[in-house]
PDB file of C-alpha atoms in Angstrom:
ATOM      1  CA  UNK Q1068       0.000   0.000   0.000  1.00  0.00           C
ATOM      2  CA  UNK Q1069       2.721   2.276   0.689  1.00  0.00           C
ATOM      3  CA  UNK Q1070       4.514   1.970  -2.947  1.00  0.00           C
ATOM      4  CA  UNK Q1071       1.776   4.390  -4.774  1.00  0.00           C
ATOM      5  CA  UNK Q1072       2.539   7.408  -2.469  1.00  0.00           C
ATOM      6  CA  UNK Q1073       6.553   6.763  -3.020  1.00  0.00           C
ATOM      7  CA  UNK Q1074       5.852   6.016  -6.911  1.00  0.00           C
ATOM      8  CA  UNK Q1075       4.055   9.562  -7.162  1.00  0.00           C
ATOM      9  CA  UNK Q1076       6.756  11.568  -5.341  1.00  0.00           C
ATOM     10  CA  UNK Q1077       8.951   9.369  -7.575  1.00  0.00           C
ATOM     11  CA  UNK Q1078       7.285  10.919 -10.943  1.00  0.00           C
ATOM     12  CA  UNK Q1079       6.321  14.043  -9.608  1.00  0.00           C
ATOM     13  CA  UNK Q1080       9.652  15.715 -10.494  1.00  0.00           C
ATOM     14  CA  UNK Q1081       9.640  14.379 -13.373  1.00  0.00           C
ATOM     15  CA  UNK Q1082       6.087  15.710 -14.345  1.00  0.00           C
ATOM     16  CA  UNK Q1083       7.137  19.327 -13.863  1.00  0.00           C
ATOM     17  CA  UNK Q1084      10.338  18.741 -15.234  1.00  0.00           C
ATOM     18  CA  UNK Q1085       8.698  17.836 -18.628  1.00  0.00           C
ATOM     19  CA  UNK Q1086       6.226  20.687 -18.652  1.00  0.00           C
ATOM     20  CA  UNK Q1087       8.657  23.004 -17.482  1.00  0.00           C
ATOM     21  CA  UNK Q1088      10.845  21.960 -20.530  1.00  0.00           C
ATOM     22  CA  UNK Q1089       8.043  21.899 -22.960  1.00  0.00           C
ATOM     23  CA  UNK Q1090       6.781  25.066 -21.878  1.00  0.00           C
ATOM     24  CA  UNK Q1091       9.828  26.922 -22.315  1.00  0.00           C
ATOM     25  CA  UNK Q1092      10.365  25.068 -26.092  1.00  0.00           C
ATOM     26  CA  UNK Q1093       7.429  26.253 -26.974  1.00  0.00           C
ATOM     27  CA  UNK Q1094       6.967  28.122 -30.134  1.00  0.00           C
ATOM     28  CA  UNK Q1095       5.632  31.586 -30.668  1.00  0.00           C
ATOM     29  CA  UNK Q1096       6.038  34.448 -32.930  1.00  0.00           C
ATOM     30  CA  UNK Q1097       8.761  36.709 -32.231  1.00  0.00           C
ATOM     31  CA  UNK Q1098       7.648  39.409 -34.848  1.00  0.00           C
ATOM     32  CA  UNK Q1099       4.674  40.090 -32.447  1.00  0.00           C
ATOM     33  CA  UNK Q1100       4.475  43.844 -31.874  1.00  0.00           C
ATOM     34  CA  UNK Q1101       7.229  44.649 -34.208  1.00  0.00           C
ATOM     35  CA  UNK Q1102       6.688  47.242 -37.193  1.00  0.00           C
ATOM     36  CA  UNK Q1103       8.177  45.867 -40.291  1.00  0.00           C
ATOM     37  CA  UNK Q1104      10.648  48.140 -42.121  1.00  0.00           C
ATOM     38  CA  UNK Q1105      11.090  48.655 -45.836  1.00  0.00           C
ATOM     39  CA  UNK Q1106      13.867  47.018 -47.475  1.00  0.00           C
ATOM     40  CA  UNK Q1107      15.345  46.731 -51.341  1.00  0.00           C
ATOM     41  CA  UNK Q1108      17.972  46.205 -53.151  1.00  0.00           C
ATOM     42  CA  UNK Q1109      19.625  49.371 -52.487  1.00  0.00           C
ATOM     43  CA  UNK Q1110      19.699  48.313 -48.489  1.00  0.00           C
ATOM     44  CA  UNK Q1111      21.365  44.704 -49.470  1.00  0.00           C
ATOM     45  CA  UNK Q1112      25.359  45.293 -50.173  1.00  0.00           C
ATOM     46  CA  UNK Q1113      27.305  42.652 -51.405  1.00  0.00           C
ATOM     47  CA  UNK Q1114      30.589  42.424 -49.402  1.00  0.00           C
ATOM     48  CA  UNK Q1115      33.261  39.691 -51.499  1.00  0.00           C
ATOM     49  CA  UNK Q1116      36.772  39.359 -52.105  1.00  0.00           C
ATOM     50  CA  UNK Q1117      37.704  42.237 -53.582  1.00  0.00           C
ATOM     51  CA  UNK Q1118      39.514  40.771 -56.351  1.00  0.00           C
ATOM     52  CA  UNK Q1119      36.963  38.306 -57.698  1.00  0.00           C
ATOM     53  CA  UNK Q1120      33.535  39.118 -59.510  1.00  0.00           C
ATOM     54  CA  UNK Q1121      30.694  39.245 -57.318  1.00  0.00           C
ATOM     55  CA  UNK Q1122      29.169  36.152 -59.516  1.00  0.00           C
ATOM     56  CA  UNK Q1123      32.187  33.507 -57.985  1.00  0.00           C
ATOM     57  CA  UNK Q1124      31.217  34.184 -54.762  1.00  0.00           C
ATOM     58  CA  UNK Q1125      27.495  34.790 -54.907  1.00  0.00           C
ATOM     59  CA  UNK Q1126      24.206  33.665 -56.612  1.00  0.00           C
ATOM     60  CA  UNK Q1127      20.394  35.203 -56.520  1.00  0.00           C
ATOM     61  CA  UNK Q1128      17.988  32.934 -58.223  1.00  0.00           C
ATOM     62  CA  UNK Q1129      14.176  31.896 -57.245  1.00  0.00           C
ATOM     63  CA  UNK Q1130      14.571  34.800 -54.011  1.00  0.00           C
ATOM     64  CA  UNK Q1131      17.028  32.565 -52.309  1.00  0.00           C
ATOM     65  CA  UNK Q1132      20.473  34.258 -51.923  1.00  0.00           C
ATOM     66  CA  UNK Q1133      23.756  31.198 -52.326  1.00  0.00           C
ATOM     67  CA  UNK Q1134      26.569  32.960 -50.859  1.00  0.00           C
ATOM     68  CA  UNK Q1135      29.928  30.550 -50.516  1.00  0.00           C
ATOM     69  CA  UNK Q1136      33.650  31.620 -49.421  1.00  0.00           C
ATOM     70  CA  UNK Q1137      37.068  30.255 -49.535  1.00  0.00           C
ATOM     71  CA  UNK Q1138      39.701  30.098 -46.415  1.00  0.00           C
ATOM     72  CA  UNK Q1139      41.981  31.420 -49.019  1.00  0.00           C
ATOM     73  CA  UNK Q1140      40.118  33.784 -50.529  1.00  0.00           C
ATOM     74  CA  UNK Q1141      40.856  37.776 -49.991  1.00  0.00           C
ATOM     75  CA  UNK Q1142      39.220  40.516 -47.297  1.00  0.00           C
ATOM     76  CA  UNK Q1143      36.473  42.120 -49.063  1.00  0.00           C
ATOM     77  CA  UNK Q1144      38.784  45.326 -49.034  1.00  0.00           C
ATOM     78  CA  UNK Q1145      42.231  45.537 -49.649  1.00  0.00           C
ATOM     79  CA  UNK Q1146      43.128  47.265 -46.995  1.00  0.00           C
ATOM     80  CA  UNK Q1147      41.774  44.877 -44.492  1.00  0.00           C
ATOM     81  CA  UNK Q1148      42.931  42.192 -42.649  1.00  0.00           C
ATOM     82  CA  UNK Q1149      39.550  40.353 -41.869  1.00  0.00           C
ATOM     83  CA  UNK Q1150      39.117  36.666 -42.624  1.00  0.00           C
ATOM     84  CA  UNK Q1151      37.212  35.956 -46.119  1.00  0.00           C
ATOM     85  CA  UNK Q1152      33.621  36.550 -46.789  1.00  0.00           C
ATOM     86  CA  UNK Q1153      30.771  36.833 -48.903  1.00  0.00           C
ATOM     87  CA  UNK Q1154      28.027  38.837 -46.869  1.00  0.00           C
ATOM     88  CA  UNK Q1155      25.286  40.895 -47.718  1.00  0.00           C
ATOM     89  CA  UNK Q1156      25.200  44.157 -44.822  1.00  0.00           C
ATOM     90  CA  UNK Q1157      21.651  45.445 -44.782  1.00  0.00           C
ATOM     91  CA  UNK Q1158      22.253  49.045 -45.019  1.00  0.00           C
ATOM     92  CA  UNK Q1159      20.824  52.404 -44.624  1.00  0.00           C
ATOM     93  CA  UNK Q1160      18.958  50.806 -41.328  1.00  0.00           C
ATOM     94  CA  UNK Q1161      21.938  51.254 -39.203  1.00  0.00           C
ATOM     95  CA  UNK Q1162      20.546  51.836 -35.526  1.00  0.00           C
ATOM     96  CA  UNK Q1163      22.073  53.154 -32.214  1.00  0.00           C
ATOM     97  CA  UNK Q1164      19.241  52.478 -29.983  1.00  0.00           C
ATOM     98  CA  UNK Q1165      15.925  51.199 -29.872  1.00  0.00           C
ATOM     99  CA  UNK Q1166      14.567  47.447 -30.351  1.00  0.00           C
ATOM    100  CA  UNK Q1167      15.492  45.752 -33.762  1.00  0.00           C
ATOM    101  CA  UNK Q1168      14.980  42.510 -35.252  1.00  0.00           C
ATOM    102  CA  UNK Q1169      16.301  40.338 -38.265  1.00  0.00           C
ATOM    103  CA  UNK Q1170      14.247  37.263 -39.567  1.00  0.00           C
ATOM    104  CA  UNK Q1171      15.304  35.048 -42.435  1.00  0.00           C
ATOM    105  CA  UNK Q1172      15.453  31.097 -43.141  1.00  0.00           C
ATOM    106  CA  UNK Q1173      18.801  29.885 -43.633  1.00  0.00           C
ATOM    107  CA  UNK Q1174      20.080  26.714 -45.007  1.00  0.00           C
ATOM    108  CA  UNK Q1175      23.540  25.042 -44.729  1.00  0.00           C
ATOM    109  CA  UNK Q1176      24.459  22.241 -47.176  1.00  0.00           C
ATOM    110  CA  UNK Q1177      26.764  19.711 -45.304  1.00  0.00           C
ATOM    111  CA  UNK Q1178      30.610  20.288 -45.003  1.00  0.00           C
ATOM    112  CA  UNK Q1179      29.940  23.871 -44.089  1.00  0.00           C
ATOM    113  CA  UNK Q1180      32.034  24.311 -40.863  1.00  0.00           C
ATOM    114  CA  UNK Q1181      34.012  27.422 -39.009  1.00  0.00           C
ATOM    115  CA  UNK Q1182      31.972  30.355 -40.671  1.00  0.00           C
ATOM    116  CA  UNK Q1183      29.670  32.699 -38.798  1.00  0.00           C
ATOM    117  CA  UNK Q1184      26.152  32.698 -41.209  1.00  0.00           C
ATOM    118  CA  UNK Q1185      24.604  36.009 -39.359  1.00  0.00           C
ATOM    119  CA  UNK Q1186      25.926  38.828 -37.570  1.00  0.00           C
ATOM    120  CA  UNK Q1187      24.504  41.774 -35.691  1.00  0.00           C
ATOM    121  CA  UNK Q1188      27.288  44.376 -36.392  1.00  0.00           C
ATOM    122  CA  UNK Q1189      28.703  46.777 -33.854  1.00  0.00           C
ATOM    123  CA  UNK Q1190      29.346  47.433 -29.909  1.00  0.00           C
ATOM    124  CA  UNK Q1191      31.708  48.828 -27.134  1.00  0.00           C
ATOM    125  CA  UNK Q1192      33.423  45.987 -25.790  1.00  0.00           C
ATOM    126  CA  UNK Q1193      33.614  43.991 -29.668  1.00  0.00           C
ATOM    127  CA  UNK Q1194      33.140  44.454 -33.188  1.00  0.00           C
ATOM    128  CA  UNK Q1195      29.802  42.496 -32.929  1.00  0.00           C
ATOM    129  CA  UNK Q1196      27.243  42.352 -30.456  1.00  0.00           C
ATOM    130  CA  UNK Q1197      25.986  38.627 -32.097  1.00  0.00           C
ATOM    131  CA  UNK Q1198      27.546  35.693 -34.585  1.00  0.00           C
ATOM    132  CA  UNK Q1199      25.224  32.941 -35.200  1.00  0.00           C
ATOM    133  CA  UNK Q1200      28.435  30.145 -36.619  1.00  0.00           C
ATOM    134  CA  UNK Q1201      27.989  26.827 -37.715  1.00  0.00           C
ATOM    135  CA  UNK Q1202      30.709  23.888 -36.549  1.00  0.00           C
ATOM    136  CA  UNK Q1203      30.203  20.454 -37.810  1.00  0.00           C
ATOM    137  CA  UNK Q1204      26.659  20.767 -38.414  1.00  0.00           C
ATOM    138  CA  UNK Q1205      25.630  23.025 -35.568  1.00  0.00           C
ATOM    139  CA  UNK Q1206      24.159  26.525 -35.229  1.00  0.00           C
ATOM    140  CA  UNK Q1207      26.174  28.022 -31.996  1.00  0.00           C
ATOM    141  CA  UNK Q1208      26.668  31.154 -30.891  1.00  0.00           C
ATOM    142  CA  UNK Q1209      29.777  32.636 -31.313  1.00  0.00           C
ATOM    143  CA  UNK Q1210      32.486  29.609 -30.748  1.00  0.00           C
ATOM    144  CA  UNK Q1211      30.699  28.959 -26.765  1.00  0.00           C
ATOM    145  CA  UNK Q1212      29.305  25.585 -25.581  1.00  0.00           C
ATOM    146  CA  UNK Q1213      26.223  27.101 -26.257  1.00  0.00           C
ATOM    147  CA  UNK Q1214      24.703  25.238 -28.762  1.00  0.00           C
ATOM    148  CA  UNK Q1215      21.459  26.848 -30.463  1.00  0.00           C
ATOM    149  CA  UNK Q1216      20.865  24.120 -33.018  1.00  0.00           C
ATOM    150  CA  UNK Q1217      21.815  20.416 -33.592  1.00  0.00           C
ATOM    151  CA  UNK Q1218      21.696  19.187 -37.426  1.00  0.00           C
ATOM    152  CA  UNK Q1219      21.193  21.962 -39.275  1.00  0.00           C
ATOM    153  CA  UNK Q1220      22.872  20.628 -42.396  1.00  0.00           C
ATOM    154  CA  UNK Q1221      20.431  20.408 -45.404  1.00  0.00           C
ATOM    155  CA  UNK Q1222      17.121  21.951 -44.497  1.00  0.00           C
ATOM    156  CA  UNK Q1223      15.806  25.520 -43.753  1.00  0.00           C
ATOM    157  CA  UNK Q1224      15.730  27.031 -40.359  1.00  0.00           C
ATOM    158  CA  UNK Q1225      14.058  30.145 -39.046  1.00  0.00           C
ATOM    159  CA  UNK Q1226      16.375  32.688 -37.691  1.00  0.00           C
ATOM    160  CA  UNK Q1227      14.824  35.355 -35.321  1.00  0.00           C
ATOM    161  CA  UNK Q1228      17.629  37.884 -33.683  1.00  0.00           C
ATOM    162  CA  UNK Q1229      16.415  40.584 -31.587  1.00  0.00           C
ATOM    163  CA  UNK Q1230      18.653  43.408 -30.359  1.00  0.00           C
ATOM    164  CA  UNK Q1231      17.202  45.302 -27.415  1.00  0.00           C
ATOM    165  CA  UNK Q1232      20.202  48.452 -27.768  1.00  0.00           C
ATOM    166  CA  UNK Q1233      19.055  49.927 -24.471  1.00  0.00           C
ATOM    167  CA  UNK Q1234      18.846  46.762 -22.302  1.00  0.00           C
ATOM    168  CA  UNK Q1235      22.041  45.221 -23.814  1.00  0.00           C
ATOM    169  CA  UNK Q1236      20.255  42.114 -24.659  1.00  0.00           C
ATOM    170  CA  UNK Q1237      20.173  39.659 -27.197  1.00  0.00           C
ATOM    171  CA  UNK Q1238      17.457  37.163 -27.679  1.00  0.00           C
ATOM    172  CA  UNK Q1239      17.576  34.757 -30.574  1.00  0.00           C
ATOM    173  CA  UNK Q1240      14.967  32.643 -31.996  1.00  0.00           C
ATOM    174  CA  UNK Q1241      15.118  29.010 -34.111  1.00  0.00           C
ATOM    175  CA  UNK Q1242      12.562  27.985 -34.940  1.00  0.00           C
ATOM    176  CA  UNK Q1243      10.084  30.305 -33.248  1.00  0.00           C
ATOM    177  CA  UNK Q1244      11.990  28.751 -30.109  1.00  0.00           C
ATOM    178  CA  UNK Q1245      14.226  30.916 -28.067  1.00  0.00           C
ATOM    179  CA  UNK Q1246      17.373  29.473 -27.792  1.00  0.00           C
ATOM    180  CA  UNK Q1247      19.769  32.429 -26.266  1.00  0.00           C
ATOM    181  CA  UNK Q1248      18.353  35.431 -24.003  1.00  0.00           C
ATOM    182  CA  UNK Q1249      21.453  36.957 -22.468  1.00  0.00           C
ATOM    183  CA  UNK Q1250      24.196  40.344 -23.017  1.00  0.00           C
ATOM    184  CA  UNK Q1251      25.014  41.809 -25.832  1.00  0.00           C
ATOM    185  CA  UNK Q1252      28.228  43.701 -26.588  1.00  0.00           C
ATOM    186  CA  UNK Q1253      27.464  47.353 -25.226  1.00  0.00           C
ATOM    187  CA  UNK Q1254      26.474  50.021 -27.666  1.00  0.00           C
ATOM    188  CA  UNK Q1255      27.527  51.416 -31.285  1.00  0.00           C
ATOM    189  CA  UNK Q1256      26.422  51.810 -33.808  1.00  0.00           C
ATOM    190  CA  UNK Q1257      24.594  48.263 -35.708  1.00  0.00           C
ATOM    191  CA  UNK Q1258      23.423  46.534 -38.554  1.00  0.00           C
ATOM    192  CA  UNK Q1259      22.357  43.107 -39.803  1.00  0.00           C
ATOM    193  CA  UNK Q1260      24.698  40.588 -41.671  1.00  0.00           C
ATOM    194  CA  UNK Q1261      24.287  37.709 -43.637  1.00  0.00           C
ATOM    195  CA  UNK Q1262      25.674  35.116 -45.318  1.00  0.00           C
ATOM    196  CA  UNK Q1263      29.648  33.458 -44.511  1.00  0.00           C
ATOM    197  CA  UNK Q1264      32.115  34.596 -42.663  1.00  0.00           C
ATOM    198  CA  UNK Q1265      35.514  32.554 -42.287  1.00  0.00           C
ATOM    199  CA  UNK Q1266      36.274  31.706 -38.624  1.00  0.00           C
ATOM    200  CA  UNK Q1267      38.438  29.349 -36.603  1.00  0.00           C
ATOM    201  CA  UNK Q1268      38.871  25.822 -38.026  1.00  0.00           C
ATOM    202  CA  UNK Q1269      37.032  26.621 -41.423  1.00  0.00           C
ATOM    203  CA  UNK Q1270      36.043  24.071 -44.065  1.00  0.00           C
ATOM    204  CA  UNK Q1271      37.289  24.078 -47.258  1.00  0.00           C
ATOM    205  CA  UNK Q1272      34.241  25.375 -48.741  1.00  0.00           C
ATOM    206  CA  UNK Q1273      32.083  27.648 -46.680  1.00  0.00           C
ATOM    207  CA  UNK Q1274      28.486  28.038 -47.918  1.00  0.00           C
ATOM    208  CA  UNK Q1275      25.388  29.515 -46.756  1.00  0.00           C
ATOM    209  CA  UNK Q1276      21.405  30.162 -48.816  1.00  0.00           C
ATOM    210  CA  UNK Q1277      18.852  32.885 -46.993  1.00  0.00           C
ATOM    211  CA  UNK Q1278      15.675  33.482 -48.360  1.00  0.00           C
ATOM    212  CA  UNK Q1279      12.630  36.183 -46.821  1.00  0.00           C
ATOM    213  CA  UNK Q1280      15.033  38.312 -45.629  1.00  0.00           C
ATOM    214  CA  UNK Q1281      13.155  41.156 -42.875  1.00  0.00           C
ATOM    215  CA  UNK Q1282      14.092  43.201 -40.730  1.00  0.00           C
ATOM    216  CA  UNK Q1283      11.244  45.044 -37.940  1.00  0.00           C
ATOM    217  CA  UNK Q1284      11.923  47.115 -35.242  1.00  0.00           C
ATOM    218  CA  UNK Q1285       9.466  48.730 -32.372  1.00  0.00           C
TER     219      UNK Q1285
END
């Protein structure tokens, strides 16, 4: 008679556990009470080495965006010393305060490894305040333990980054699950990035797609 009552303080843990997990996976909307903002082709700017055509590094066909990179490749300027890319900065939305958001889906054929895929630009205490990078087939952020996404290779995912300026924070979104709510960087002035990046312990062949590219802001 007595093995029910020990059984349900067994379980009970357990119980809330599980909807205490499930709750906090759950998915939402993170565009809610956001105003979209107007974009074109005069805010996307294709950065590239700056000695090859913008066609060898980058493709726009069907409204997805193929960007790819070499860890041999040049700095998009010649008078940098950056690691290699092929990124589009959304410009002419730069911000300095305020709430702002990015949204796009992003895809990663398999290989893809050491690049950062999205960036918010800018802050006080580093050149970005956020780096979503991908190592062996996972979304991170930055190069921490903190592991957004596991298997991302070969299918689209939903990438929601939210920059609260004023609060320092940075909440990201895969998904429509929020995966990182912590600090940002400090202030400066910022801007959305996408597409690859060379980083630490890079693949041969660095490649990234993005398609419904927005950006909102409150």
């Amino acid at each position: 008679m007595a093995v029910l009552p020990i059984l349900h303080l067994t379980l009970l843990p357990l119980i809330i556990y599980q909807a205490t997990f499930f709750a906090s996976a759950a998915v939402v909307d993170p565009t809610l009470g956001f105003t979209l903002v107007s974009l074109d082709n005069s805010n996307l700017v294709i950065q590239k080495p700056y000695n090859v055509p913008v066609n060898q590094r980058y493709n726009f066909t069907n409204g997805v965006h193929q960007f790819w990179i070499y860890p041999t490749d040049k700095s998009f300027k010649i008078d940098s010393n950056t690691q290699p890319r092929t990124e589009i900065r959304i410009s002419k939305h730069e911000y300095t305060s305020g709430i702002w958001q990015f949204e796009g889906y992003g895809y990663v054929p398999s290989g893809t490894s050491g690049v950062c895929i999205m960036q918010v630009f800018g802050g006080s205490s580093s050149a970005t305040t956020s780096q979503l990078r991908v190592y062996d087939g996972s979304l991170t952020y930055y190069k921490s333990p903190h592991v957004l996404s596991q298997n991302i290779y070969n299918r689209w995912f939903r990438v929601n980054a939210i920059h609260d300026v004023d609060a320092n924070n940075v909440k990201i979104y895969i998904d429509g699950v929020l995966k990182r709510d912590g600090v940002g960087c400090g202030a400066g002035t910022h801007y959305f990035k996408f597409g690859v990046y060379a980083q630490n312990d890079s693949s041969n062949c660095m490649e990234s797609r993005w398609k419904d590219i927005k950006v909102f802001k409150k």
